[in-house]
PDB file of C-alpha atoms in Angstrom:
ATOM      1  CA  MET A   1     -39.574  -5.753  31.860  1.00  0.00           C
ATOM      2  CA  TRP A   2     -40.957  -2.263  32.339  1.00  0.00           C
ATOM      3  CA  VAL A   3     -37.495  -1.041  33.334  1.00  0.00           C
ATOM      4  CA  GLN A   4     -36.090  -2.279  30.036  1.00  0.00           C
ATOM      5  CA  MET A   5     -38.916  -0.626  28.118  1.00  0.00           C
ATOM      6  CA  PHE A   6     -38.369   2.625  30.003  1.00  0.00           C
ATOM      7  CA  LEU A   7     -34.625   2.621  29.325  1.00  0.00           C
ATOM      8  CA  ASN A   8     -35.218   1.817  25.665  1.00  0.00           C
ATOM      9  CA  THR A   9     -37.686   4.697  25.398  1.00  0.00           C
ATOM     10  CA  VAL A  10     -35.206   7.081  26.998  1.00  0.00           C
ATOM     11  CA  LEU A  11     -32.506   5.866  24.612  1.00  0.00           C
ATOM     12  CA  VAL A  12     -34.733   6.398  21.583  1.00  0.00           C
ATOM     13  CA  VAL A  13     -35.806   9.878  22.681  1.00  0.00           C
ATOM     14  CA  LEU A  14     -32.261  11.031  23.469  1.00  0.00           C
ATOM     15  CA  THR A  15     -30.737   9.671  20.277  1.00  0.00           C
ATOM     16  CA  ASP A  16     -33.569  11.038  18.125  1.00  0.00           C
ATOM     17  CA  LEU A  17     -33.106  14.515  19.601  1.00  0.00           C
ATOM     18  CA  ALA A  18     -29.315  14.376  19.236  1.00  0.00           C
ATOM     19  CA  ALA A  19     -29.538  13.021  15.674  1.00  0.00           C
ATOM     20  CA  ARG A  20     -31.994  15.733  14.692  1.00  0.00           C
ATOM     21  CA  PHE A  21     -29.731  18.417  16.156  1.00  0.00           C
ATOM     22  CA  LEU A  22     -26.476  17.130  14.647  1.00  0.00           C
ATOM     23  CA  GLY A  23     -28.140  16.486  11.300  1.00  0.00           C
ATOM     24  CA  ASN A  24     -29.618  19.975  11.131  1.00  0.00           C
ATOM     25  CA  THR A  25     -28.359  21.900   8.111  1.00  0.00           C
ATOM     26  CA  ALA A  26     -27.689  25.075  10.095  1.00  0.00           C
ATOM     27  CA  PHE A  27     -25.592  23.169  12.629  1.00  0.00           C
ATOM     28  CA  ARG A  28     -23.560  21.417   9.958  1.00  0.00           C
ATOM     29  CA  GLN A  29     -22.881  24.654   8.097  1.00  0.00           C
ATOM     30  CA  HIS A  30     -21.952  26.767  11.107  1.00  0.00           C
ATOM     31  CA  PHE A  31     -20.389  24.385  13.639  1.00  0.00           C
ATOM     32  CA  HIS A  32     -16.865  25.166  12.434  1.00  0.00           C
ATOM     33  CA  LEU A  33     -17.570  28.877  12.906  1.00  0.00           C
ATOM     34  CA  LEU A  34     -18.783  28.233  16.443  1.00  0.00           C
ATOM     35  CA  LEU A  35     -15.669  26.193  17.176  1.00  0.00           C
ATOM     36  CA  SER A  36     -13.468  28.941  15.744  1.00  0.00           C
ATOM     37  CA  ALA A  37     -15.161  31.492  17.995  1.00  0.00           C
ATOM     38  CA  VAL A  38     -14.521  29.238  20.994  1.00  0.00           C
ATOM     39  CA  VAL A  39     -10.806  29.039  20.172  1.00  0.00           C
ATOM     40  CA  VAL A  40     -10.500  32.795  19.591  1.00  0.00           C
ATOM     41  CA  PHE A  41     -12.475  34.026  22.599  1.00  0.00           C
ATOM     42  CA  GLY A  42     -12.062  31.026  24.912  1.00  0.00           C
ATOM     43  CA  PRO A  43      -8.900  32.366  26.615  1.00  0.00           C
ATOM     44  CA  THR A  44     -10.934  35.289  27.961  1.00  0.00           C
ATOM     45  CA  LEU A  45     -12.608  32.796  30.298  1.00  0.00           C
ATOM     46  CA  SER A  46      -9.366  32.824  32.304  1.00  0.00           C
ATOM     47  CA  LEU A  47     -10.549  36.143  33.756  1.00  0.00           C
ATOM     48  CA  TRP A  48     -13.420  34.417  35.557  1.00  0.00           C
ATOM     49  CA  VAL A  49     -12.261  30.874  36.341  1.00  0.00           C
ATOM     50  CA  SER A  50     -10.480  29.982  39.551  1.00  0.00           C
ATOM     51  CA  GLN A  51      -6.917  28.736  39.329  1.00  0.00           C
ATOM     52  CA  HIS A  52      -7.626  26.618  42.401  1.00  0.00           C
ATOM     53  CA  SER A  53     -10.127  24.495  40.488  1.00  0.00           C
ATOM     54  CA  ILE A  54      -9.420  20.818  39.911  1.00  0.00           C
ATOM     55  CA  PHE A  55      -9.409  21.508  36.167  1.00  0.00           C
ATOM     56  CA  ALA A  56      -6.487  23.906  36.602  1.00  0.00           C
ATOM     57  CA  LYS A  57      -4.167  20.937  37.108  1.00  0.00           C
ATOM     58  CA  LYS A  58      -2.820  19.056  34.113  1.00  0.00           C
ATOM     59  CA  SER A  59      -2.705  15.962  36.332  1.00  0.00           C
ATOM     60  CA  HIS A  60      -6.515  15.801  36.454  1.00  0.00           C
ATOM     61  CA  PHE A  61      -7.791  12.368  35.461  1.00  0.00           C
ATOM     62  CA  LEU A  62      -9.825  13.755  32.533  1.00  0.00           C
ATOM     63  CA  TYR A  63      -6.658  15.076  30.912  1.00  0.00           C
ATOM     64  CA  ARG A  64      -4.705  11.909  31.651  1.00  0.00           C
ATOM     65  CA  LEU A  65      -7.443   9.437  30.747  1.00  0.00           C
ATOM     66  CA  PHE A  66      -8.941  11.054  27.661  1.00  0.00           C
ATOM     67  CA  LEU A  67      -6.710  13.790  26.287  1.00  0.00           C
ATOM     68  CA  HIS A  68      -3.494  11.759  26.267  1.00  0.00           C
ATOM     69  CA  SER A  69      -5.190   8.877  24.438  1.00  0.00           C
ATOM     70  CA  GLY A  70      -7.781  10.865  22.523  1.00  0.00           C
ATOM     71  CA  TRP A  71      -7.372   9.208  19.146  1.00  0.00           C
ATOM     72  CA  GLY A  72      -7.916   5.817  20.743  1.00  0.00           C
ATOM     73  CA  TRP A  73     -11.272   6.886  22.190  1.00  0.00           C
ATOM     74  CA  THR A  74     -12.241   8.553  18.926  1.00  0.00           C
ATOM     75  CA  PHE A  75     -11.387   5.525  16.802  1.00  0.00           C
ATOM     76  CA  ILE A  76     -13.155   3.119  19.156  1.00  0.00           C
ATOM     77  CA  PHE A  77     -16.485   4.937  19.314  1.00  0.00           C
ATOM     78  CA  VAL A  78     -16.642   6.702  15.948  1.00  0.00           C
ATOM     79  CA  GLY A  79     -15.111   3.764  14.108  1.00  0.00           C
ATOM     80  CA  SER A  80     -17.586   1.333  15.675  1.00  0.00           C
ATOM     81  CA  PHE A  81     -20.507   3.612  14.830  1.00  0.00           C
ATOM     82  CA  VAL A  82     -19.416   4.153  11.220  1.00  0.00           C
ATOM     83  CA  PHE A  83     -18.750   0.464  10.684  1.00  0.00           C
ATOM     84  CA  LEU A  84     -22.023  -0.723  12.233  1.00  0.00           C
ATOM     85  CA  LEU A  85     -24.107   1.880  10.402  1.00  0.00           C
ATOM     86  CA  SER A  86     -22.616   1.152   6.991  1.00  0.00           C
ATOM     87  CA  PHE A  87     -22.625  -2.617   7.471  1.00  0.00           C
ATOM     88  CA  SER A  88     -26.250  -2.656   8.674  1.00  0.00           C
ATOM     89  CA  ILE A  89     -27.339  -0.886   5.472  1.00  0.00           C
ATOM     90  CA  ARG A  90     -25.247  -2.541   2.768  1.00  0.00           C
ATOM     91  CA  ARG A  91     -23.934  -5.732   4.429  1.00  0.00           C
ATOM     92  CA  SER A  92     -20.644  -5.097   2.667  1.00  0.00           C
ATOM     93  CA  LEU A  93     -17.422  -5.457   4.617  1.00  0.00           C
ATOM     94  CA  LEU A  94     -15.432  -3.750   1.871  1.00  0.00           C
ATOM     95  CA  LEU A  95     -17.723  -0.695   1.829  1.00  0.00           C
ATOM     96  CA  SER A  96     -17.624  -0.478   5.627  1.00  0.00           C
ATOM     97  CA  LEU A  97     -13.827  -0.523   5.597  1.00  0.00           C
ATOM     98  CA  HIS A  98     -13.895   2.084   2.842  1.00  0.00           C
ATOM     99  CA  HIS A  99     -15.890   4.414   5.101  1.00  0.00           C
ATOM    100  CA  LEU A 100     -13.579   3.649   8.020  1.00  0.00           C
ATOM    101  CA  SER A 101     -10.617   4.796   5.951  1.00  0.00           C
ATOM    102  CA  ARG A 102     -11.736   8.404   6.522  1.00  0.00           C
ATOM    103  CA  LEU A 103     -10.729   8.060  10.175  1.00  0.00           C
ATOM    104  CA  ALA A 104      -7.418   6.461   9.229  1.00  0.00           C
ATOM    105  CA  VAL A 105      -6.616   9.317   6.852  1.00  0.00           C
ATOM    106  CA  ALA A 106      -7.465  11.956   9.468  1.00  0.00           C
ATOM    107  CA  GLY A 107      -5.425  10.152  12.114  1.00  0.00           C
ATOM    108  CA  GLY A 108      -2.486   9.748   9.757  1.00  0.00           C
ATOM    109  CA  LEU A 109      -2.527  13.443   8.870  1.00  0.00           C
ATOM    110  CA  TRP A 110      -2.731  14.410  12.531  1.00  0.00           C
ATOM    111  CA  LEU A 111       0.234  12.192  13.386  1.00  0.00           C
ATOM    112  CA  GLY A 112       2.230  13.460  10.420  1.00  0.00           C
ATOM    113  CA  PHE A 113       1.611  17.105  11.282  1.00  0.00           C
ATOM    114  CA  CYS A 114       2.527  16.477  14.924  1.00  0.00           C
ATOM    115  CA  LYS A 115       5.854  14.960  13.837  1.00  0.00           C
ATOM    116  CA  LEU A 116       6.434  17.907  11.510  1.00  0.00           C
ATOM    117  CA  LEU A 117       5.607  20.409  14.260  1.00  0.00           C
ATOM    118  CA  ASP A 118       7.990  18.670  16.659  1.00  0.00           C
ATOM    119  CA  LEU A 119      10.702  18.850  14.022  1.00  0.00           C
ATOM    120  CA  LEU A 120      10.086  22.550  13.424  1.00  0.00           C
ATOM    121  CA  GLU A 121      10.071  23.303  17.156  1.00  0.00           C
ATOM    122  CA  ASN A 122      13.346  21.460  17.721  1.00  0.00           C
ATOM    123  CA  THR A 123      14.886  23.196  14.709  1.00  0.00           C
ATOM    124  CA  THR A 124      13.806  26.753  15.468  1.00  0.00           C
ATOM    125  CA  GLY A 125      13.738  26.679  19.284  1.00  0.00           C
ATOM    126  CA  SER A 126      16.483  26.850  21.894  1.00  0.00           C
ATOM    127  CA  CYS A 127      16.981  25.483  25.382  1.00  0.00           C
ATOM    128  CA  TYR A 128      18.014  27.718  28.264  1.00  0.00           C
ATOM    129  CA  GLU A 129      19.150  26.866  31.754  1.00  0.00           C
ATOM    130  CA  SER A 130      17.988  29.158  34.512  1.00  0.00           C
ATOM    131  CA  LEU A 131      20.668  30.369  36.928  1.00  0.00           C
ATOM    132  CA  ASN A 132      20.032  31.610  40.442  1.00  0.00           C
ATOM    133  CA  VAL A 133      21.050  35.101  39.426  1.00  0.00           C
ATOM    134  CA  GLU A 134      18.533  37.864  38.824  1.00  0.00           C
ATOM    135  CA  VAL A 135      19.093  40.663  36.371  1.00  0.00           C
ATOM    136  CA  ALA A 136      17.771  44.222  36.644  1.00  0.00           C
ATOM    137  CA  ASN A 137      14.165  43.431  35.682  1.00  0.00           C
ATOM    138  CA  GLY A 138      13.856  40.660  38.259  1.00  0.00           C
ATOM    139  CA  GLN A 139      14.010  37.850  35.713  1.00  0.00           C
ATOM    140  CA  PRO A 140      16.466  34.978  36.242  1.00  0.00           C
ATOM    141  CA  LEU A 141      19.557  34.833  34.091  1.00  0.00           C
ATOM    142  CA  LEU A 142      19.260  32.259  31.307  1.00  0.00           C
ATOM    143  CA  VAL A 143      22.196  30.430  29.762  1.00  0.00           C
ATOM    144  CA  LEU A 144      21.879  28.816  26.343  1.00  0.00           C
ATOM    145  CA  ARG A 145      22.225  25.017  26.259  1.00  0.00           C
ATOM    146  CA  GLU A 146      22.997  23.778  22.777  1.00  0.00           C
ATOM    147  CA  GLY A 147      22.151  20.356  21.403  1.00  0.00           C
ATOM    148  CA  GLU A 148      19.099  19.814  23.618  1.00  0.00           C
ATOM    149  CA  SER A 149      15.756  18.786  22.150  1.00  0.00           C
ATOM    150  CA  LYS A 150      12.531  20.233  23.518  1.00  0.00           C
ATOM    151  CA  LYS A 151      11.633  16.994  25.273  1.00  0.00           C
ATOM    152  CA  GLU A 152      15.038  16.676  26.922  1.00  0.00           C
ATOM    153  CA  CYS A 153      15.034  20.359  27.833  1.00  0.00           C
ATOM    154  CA  LEU A 154      11.678  20.312  29.597  1.00  0.00           C
ATOM    155  CA  LYS A 155      12.446  16.969  31.232  1.00  0.00           C
ATOM    156  CA  GLY A 156      15.596  18.480  32.714  1.00  0.00           C
ATOM    157  CA  GLY A 157      13.632  21.358  34.249  1.00  0.00           C
ATOM    158  CA  MET A 158      15.048  23.942  31.868  1.00  0.00           C
ATOM    159  CA  VAL A 159      13.313  26.612  29.771  1.00  0.00           C
ATOM    160  CA  TRP A 160      12.426  26.163  26.106  1.00  0.00           C
ATOM    161  CA  ARG A 161      11.983  29.190  23.869  1.00  0.00           C
ATOM    162  CA  GLY A 162      10.743  28.897  20.320  1.00  0.00           C
ATOM    163  CA  TYR A 163       7.783  28.734  17.963  1.00  0.00           C
ATOM    164  CA  GLU A 164       5.067  26.370  19.114  1.00  0.00           C
ATOM    165  CA  VAL A 165       1.648  25.108  18.013  1.00  0.00           C
ATOM    166  CA  SER A 166      -0.709  23.644  20.606  1.00  0.00           C
ATOM    167  CA  GLU A 167      -1.091  19.974  19.671  1.00  0.00           C
ATOM    168  CA  ASP A 168      -3.885  19.514  22.222  1.00  0.00           C
ATOM    169  CA  VAL A 169      -6.055  22.241  20.684  1.00  0.00           C
ATOM    170  CA  PHE A 170      -5.129  20.941  17.228  1.00  0.00           C
ATOM    171  CA  PHE A 171      -6.331  17.463  18.179  1.00  0.00           C
ATOM    172  CA  LEU A 172      -9.524  18.614  19.932  1.00  0.00           C
ATOM    173  CA  CYS A 173     -10.632  20.884  17.089  1.00  0.00           C
ATOM    174  CA  LEU A 174      -9.998  18.219  14.473  1.00  0.00           C
ATOM    175  CA  CYS A 175     -11.813  15.532  16.483  1.00  0.00           C
ATOM    176  CA  CYS A 176     -14.806  17.782  17.192  1.00  0.00           C
ATOM    177  CA  LEU A 177     -15.225  18.537  13.501  1.00  0.00           C
ATOM    178  CA  LEU A 178     -14.700  14.885  12.591  1.00  0.00           C
ATOM    179  CA  LEU A 179     -17.304  13.726  15.117  1.00  0.00           C
ATOM    180  CA  ALA A 180     -19.812  16.293  13.902  1.00  0.00           C
ATOM    181  CA  GLU A 181     -19.347  15.148  10.296  1.00  0.00           C
ATOM    182  CA  GLU A 182     -19.507  11.413  10.960  1.00  0.00           C
ATOM    183  CA  THR A 183     -22.530  11.515  13.281  1.00  0.00           C
ATOM    184  CA  ALA A 184     -24.549  13.977  11.174  1.00  0.00           C
ATOM    185  CA  VAL A 185     -25.718  11.173   8.850  1.00  0.00           C
ATOM    186  CA  PHE A 186     -27.660   9.424  11.618  1.00  0.00           C
ATOM    187  CA  GLY A 187     -30.476  11.992  11.532  1.00  0.00           C
ATOM    188  CA  PRO A 188     -31.215  11.576   7.798  1.00  0.00           C
ATOM    189  CA  TYR A 189     -30.844   7.814   8.224  1.00  0.00           C
ATOM    190  CA  LEU A 190     -33.560   7.760  10.901  1.00  0.00           C
ATOM    191  CA  SER A 191     -35.809  10.093   8.908  1.00  0.00           C
ATOM    192  CA  LEU A 192     -35.689   7.603   6.035  1.00  0.00           C
ATOM    193  CA  GLY A 193     -36.965   4.883   8.344  1.00  0.00           C
ATOM    194  CA  GLY A 194     -33.651   3.155   8.828  1.00  0.00           C
ATOM    195  CA  VAL A 195     -33.425   0.223  11.209  1.00  0.00           C
ATOM    196  CA  SER A 196     -31.957   1.469  14.476  1.00  0.00           C
ATOM    197  CA  GLU A 197     -31.405  -1.234  17.034  1.00  0.00           C
ATOM    198  CA  ALA A 198     -30.161  -0.492  20.531  1.00  0.00           C
ATOM    199  CA  PRO A 199     -26.445  -1.181  19.805  1.00  0.00           C
ATOM    200  CA  LEU A 200     -26.368   1.386  17.000  1.00  0.00           C
ATOM    201  CA  ARG A 201     -28.177   3.967  19.101  1.00  0.00           C
ATOM    202  CA  ILE A 202     -25.876   3.361  22.068  1.00  0.00           C
ATOM    203  CA  LEU A 203     -22.792   3.826  19.903  1.00  0.00           C
ATOM    204  CA  PHE A 204     -24.269   7.025  18.493  1.00  0.00           C
ATOM    205  CA  LEU A 205     -24.993   8.278  22.009  1.00  0.00           C
ATOM    206  CA  PHE A 206     -21.408   7.517  23.049  1.00  0.00           C
ATOM    207  CA  CYS A 207     -20.181   9.536  20.063  1.00  0.00           C
ATOM    208  CA  VAL A 208     -22.369  12.471  21.102  1.00  0.00           C
ATOM    209  CA  LEU A 209     -21.059  12.273  24.663  1.00  0.00           C
ATOM    210  CA  LEU A 210     -17.507  12.121  23.341  1.00  0.00           C
ATOM    211  CA  LEU A 211     -18.143  15.235  21.258  1.00  0.00           C
ATOM    212  CA  GLY A 212     -19.415  17.008  24.354  1.00  0.00           C
ATOM    213  CA  LEU A 213     -16.367  15.872  26.319  1.00  0.00           C
ATOM    214  CA  TRP A 214     -13.939  17.145  23.660  1.00  0.00           C
ATOM    215  CA  ILE A 215     -15.671  20.542  23.636  1.00  0.00           C
ATOM    216  CA  PHE A 216     -15.543  20.661  27.438  1.00  0.00           C
ATOM    217  CA  LEU A 217     -11.824  19.803  27.506  1.00  0.00           C
ATOM    218  CA  LEU A 218     -11.176  22.409  24.824  1.00  0.00           C
ATOM    219  CA  LEU A 219     -12.863  25.050  26.973  1.00  0.00           C
ATOM    220  CA  CYS A 220     -10.851  23.893  29.995  1.00  0.00           C
ATOM    221  CA  LEU A 221      -7.556  24.191  28.134  1.00  0.00           C
ATOM    222  CA  LEU A 222      -8.421  27.633  26.804  1.00  0.00           C
ATOM    223  CA  ALA A 223      -9.671  28.901  30.165  1.00  0.00           C
ATOM    224  CA  TYR A 224      -7.148  27.405  32.573  1.00  0.00           C
ATOM    225  CA  PHE A 225      -4.055  27.203  30.336  1.00  0.00           C
ATOM    226  CA  PRO A 226      -4.342  30.143  27.896  1.00  0.00           C
ATOM    227  CA  ARG A 227      -1.417  30.244  25.490  1.00  0.00           C
ATOM    228  CA  PHE A 228      -1.919  32.757  22.723  1.00  0.00           C
ATOM    229  CA  PRO A 229      -1.183  32.437  19.811  1.00  0.00           C
ATOM    230  CA  THR A 230      -0.102  28.776  20.009  1.00  0.00           C
ATOM    231  CA  GLN A 231      -3.654  27.602  20.724  1.00  0.00           C
ATOM    232  CA  LEU A 232      -5.028  29.756  17.924  1.00  0.00           C
ATOM    233  CA  LEU A 233      -2.540  28.198  15.503  1.00  0.00           C
ATOM    234  CA  GLY A 234      -3.496  24.707  16.691  1.00  0.00           C
ATOM    235  CA  GLY A 235      -7.195  25.388  16.168  1.00  0.00           C
ATOM    236  CA  ALA A 236      -6.557  26.902  12.748  1.00  0.00           C
ATOM    237  CA  LEU A 237      -4.540  23.844  11.696  1.00  0.00           C
ATOM    238  CA  GLY A 238      -7.305  21.496  12.850  1.00  0.00           C
ATOM    239  CA  CYS A 239      -9.936  23.450  10.915  1.00  0.00           C
ATOM    240  CA  LEU A 240      -7.680  23.544   7.856  1.00  0.00           C
ATOM    241  CA  ILE A 241      -7.281  19.763   7.799  1.00  0.00           C
ATOM    242  CA  TRP A 242     -11.042  19.285   8.275  1.00  0.00           C
ATOM    243  CA  ARG A 243     -11.801  21.630   5.393  1.00  0.00           C
ATOM    244  CA  GLY A 244      -9.254  19.966   3.154  1.00  0.00           C
ATOM    245  CA  LEU A 245     -10.678  16.505   3.870  1.00  0.00           C
ATOM    246  CA  TYR A 246     -14.432  16.818   4.410  1.00  0.00           C
ATOM    247  CA  GLN A 247     -15.025  19.942   2.336  1.00  0.00           C
ATOM    248  CA  GLY A 248     -12.540  19.072  -0.370  1.00  0.00           C
ATOM    249  CA  TRP A 249     -11.074  15.635  -0.956  1.00  0.00           C
ATOM    250  CA  TYR A 250     -14.009  13.545   0.315  1.00  0.00           C
ATOM    251  CA  ARG A 251     -16.456  15.482  -1.870  1.00  0.00           C
ATOM    252  CA  MET A 252     -14.814  13.983  -4.938  1.00  0.00           C
ATOM    253  CA  GLY A 253     -16.918  10.880  -4.363  1.00  0.00           C
ATOM    254  CA  PRO A 254     -15.885   7.345  -3.426  1.00  0.00           C
ATOM    255  CA  SER A 255     -13.090   5.910  -5.540  1.00  0.00           C
ATOM    256  CA  TRP A 256      -9.794   4.128  -5.110  1.00  0.00           C
ATOM    257  CA  CYS A 257      -8.226   7.425  -4.040  1.00  0.00           C
ATOM    258  CA  SER A 258     -11.101   8.862  -1.976  1.00  0.00           C
ATOM    259  CA  PRO A 259     -13.362   7.265   0.670  1.00  0.00           C
ATOM    260  CA  GLY A 260     -16.186   9.685  -0.126  1.00  0.00           C
ATOM    261  CA  ARG A 261     -18.349  11.745   2.206  1.00  0.00           C
ATOM    262  CA  PRO A 262     -20.052  10.269   5.294  1.00  0.00           C
ATOM    263  CA  GLY A 263     -23.242   8.518   4.242  1.00  0.00           C
ATOM    264  CA  HIS A 264     -22.338   8.450   0.556  1.00  0.00           C
ATOM    265  CA  GLY A 265     -23.619   5.240  -0.991  1.00  0.00           C
ATOM    266  CA  LEU A 266     -25.635   4.456   2.142  1.00  0.00           C
ATOM    267  CA  LEU A 267     -28.547   6.886   2.305  1.00  0.00           C
ATOM    268  CA  SER A 268     -28.903   7.009  -1.481  1.00  0.00           C
ATOM    269  CA  THR A 269     -28.963   3.212  -1.598  1.00  0.00           C
ATOM    270  CA  LYS A 270     -31.762   3.149   0.951  1.00  0.00           C
ATOM    271  CA  ASN A 271     -33.798   5.594  -1.138  1.00  0.00           C
ATOM    272  CA  GLU A 272     -33.255   3.499  -4.251  1.00  0.00           C
ATOM    273  CA  ALA A 273     -34.324   0.338  -2.431  1.00  0.00           C
ATOM    274  CA  GLU A 274     -37.524   2.003  -1.203  1.00  0.00           C
ATOM    275  CA  ASP A 275     -38.304   3.274  -4.706  1.00  0.00           C
ATOM    276  CA  ALA A 276     -37.795  -0.211  -6.133  1.00  0.00           C
ATOM    277  CA  GLU A 277     -40.109  -1.727  -3.526  1.00  0.00           C
ATOM    278  CA  SER A 278     -42.820   0.837  -4.253  1.00  0.00           C
ATOM    279  CA  LYS A 279     -42.579   0.154  -7.993  1.00  0.00           C
ATOM    280  CA  ASN A 280     -42.873  -3.589  -7.447  1.00  0.00           C
ATOM    281  CA  HIS A 281     -45.863  -3.002  -5.199  1.00  0.00           C
ATOM    282  CA  TYR A 282     -47.735  -0.989  -7.811  1.00  0.00           C
ATOM    283  CA  ASN A 283     -46.795  -3.380 -10.589  1.00  0.00           C
TER     284      ASN A 283
END
């Protein structure tokens, strides 16, 4: 019994601290600037990291397990948290699905931009086959192979030259900003005295851990696999989509064409309910 009480106390303390930090106004206003600084200056970490580290291998299980299926992890944890939080306040399945549509829109835009980037890369790039002949500068002689896509070119062990945007950095930046936006409402919710059972707190804690993992993987990619300016372009694209959605479209308010901001219609409803109860009490 005391073990359960101890674990519950630890859970409450950790989630309260994390919710207070993520819900802080300064953090919400400047997190995108911090993330931008990480993308710009992160490649300089390659001067200090060891290329013999386990994180210097793309076959590391963190890259394979989380990075290659990142949207799945994001939708599972963030989607569960958003759904449970909204449903516990309003008990409305339609409203909960309306809030979940923010994740679907972000995921759809990410997928659409990835398809567009692949199309642009295949259109503007070229595939070259390396011959065992060195030219004057010591570089191998490359022969153009026409009609090869980027995927087929790299799979065949050949060299691809062309414009490129880092899809991994694009994904990580977008997911970090999305997680920060969606979890920031938990702090104000708790400050208003919202009911916070263990399942909701556990989901919130998982979201915080996922945010930390995405930031860690972003630093690993920038430090161990620096690719300028492709990573900078990927980060800029992720920030651009976040600004267009959370700082633009979603601020229009909930409607048939907009899911609204995180917490819209939830925290205000709780305030209205408390005001109504206080009026009834005094009457």
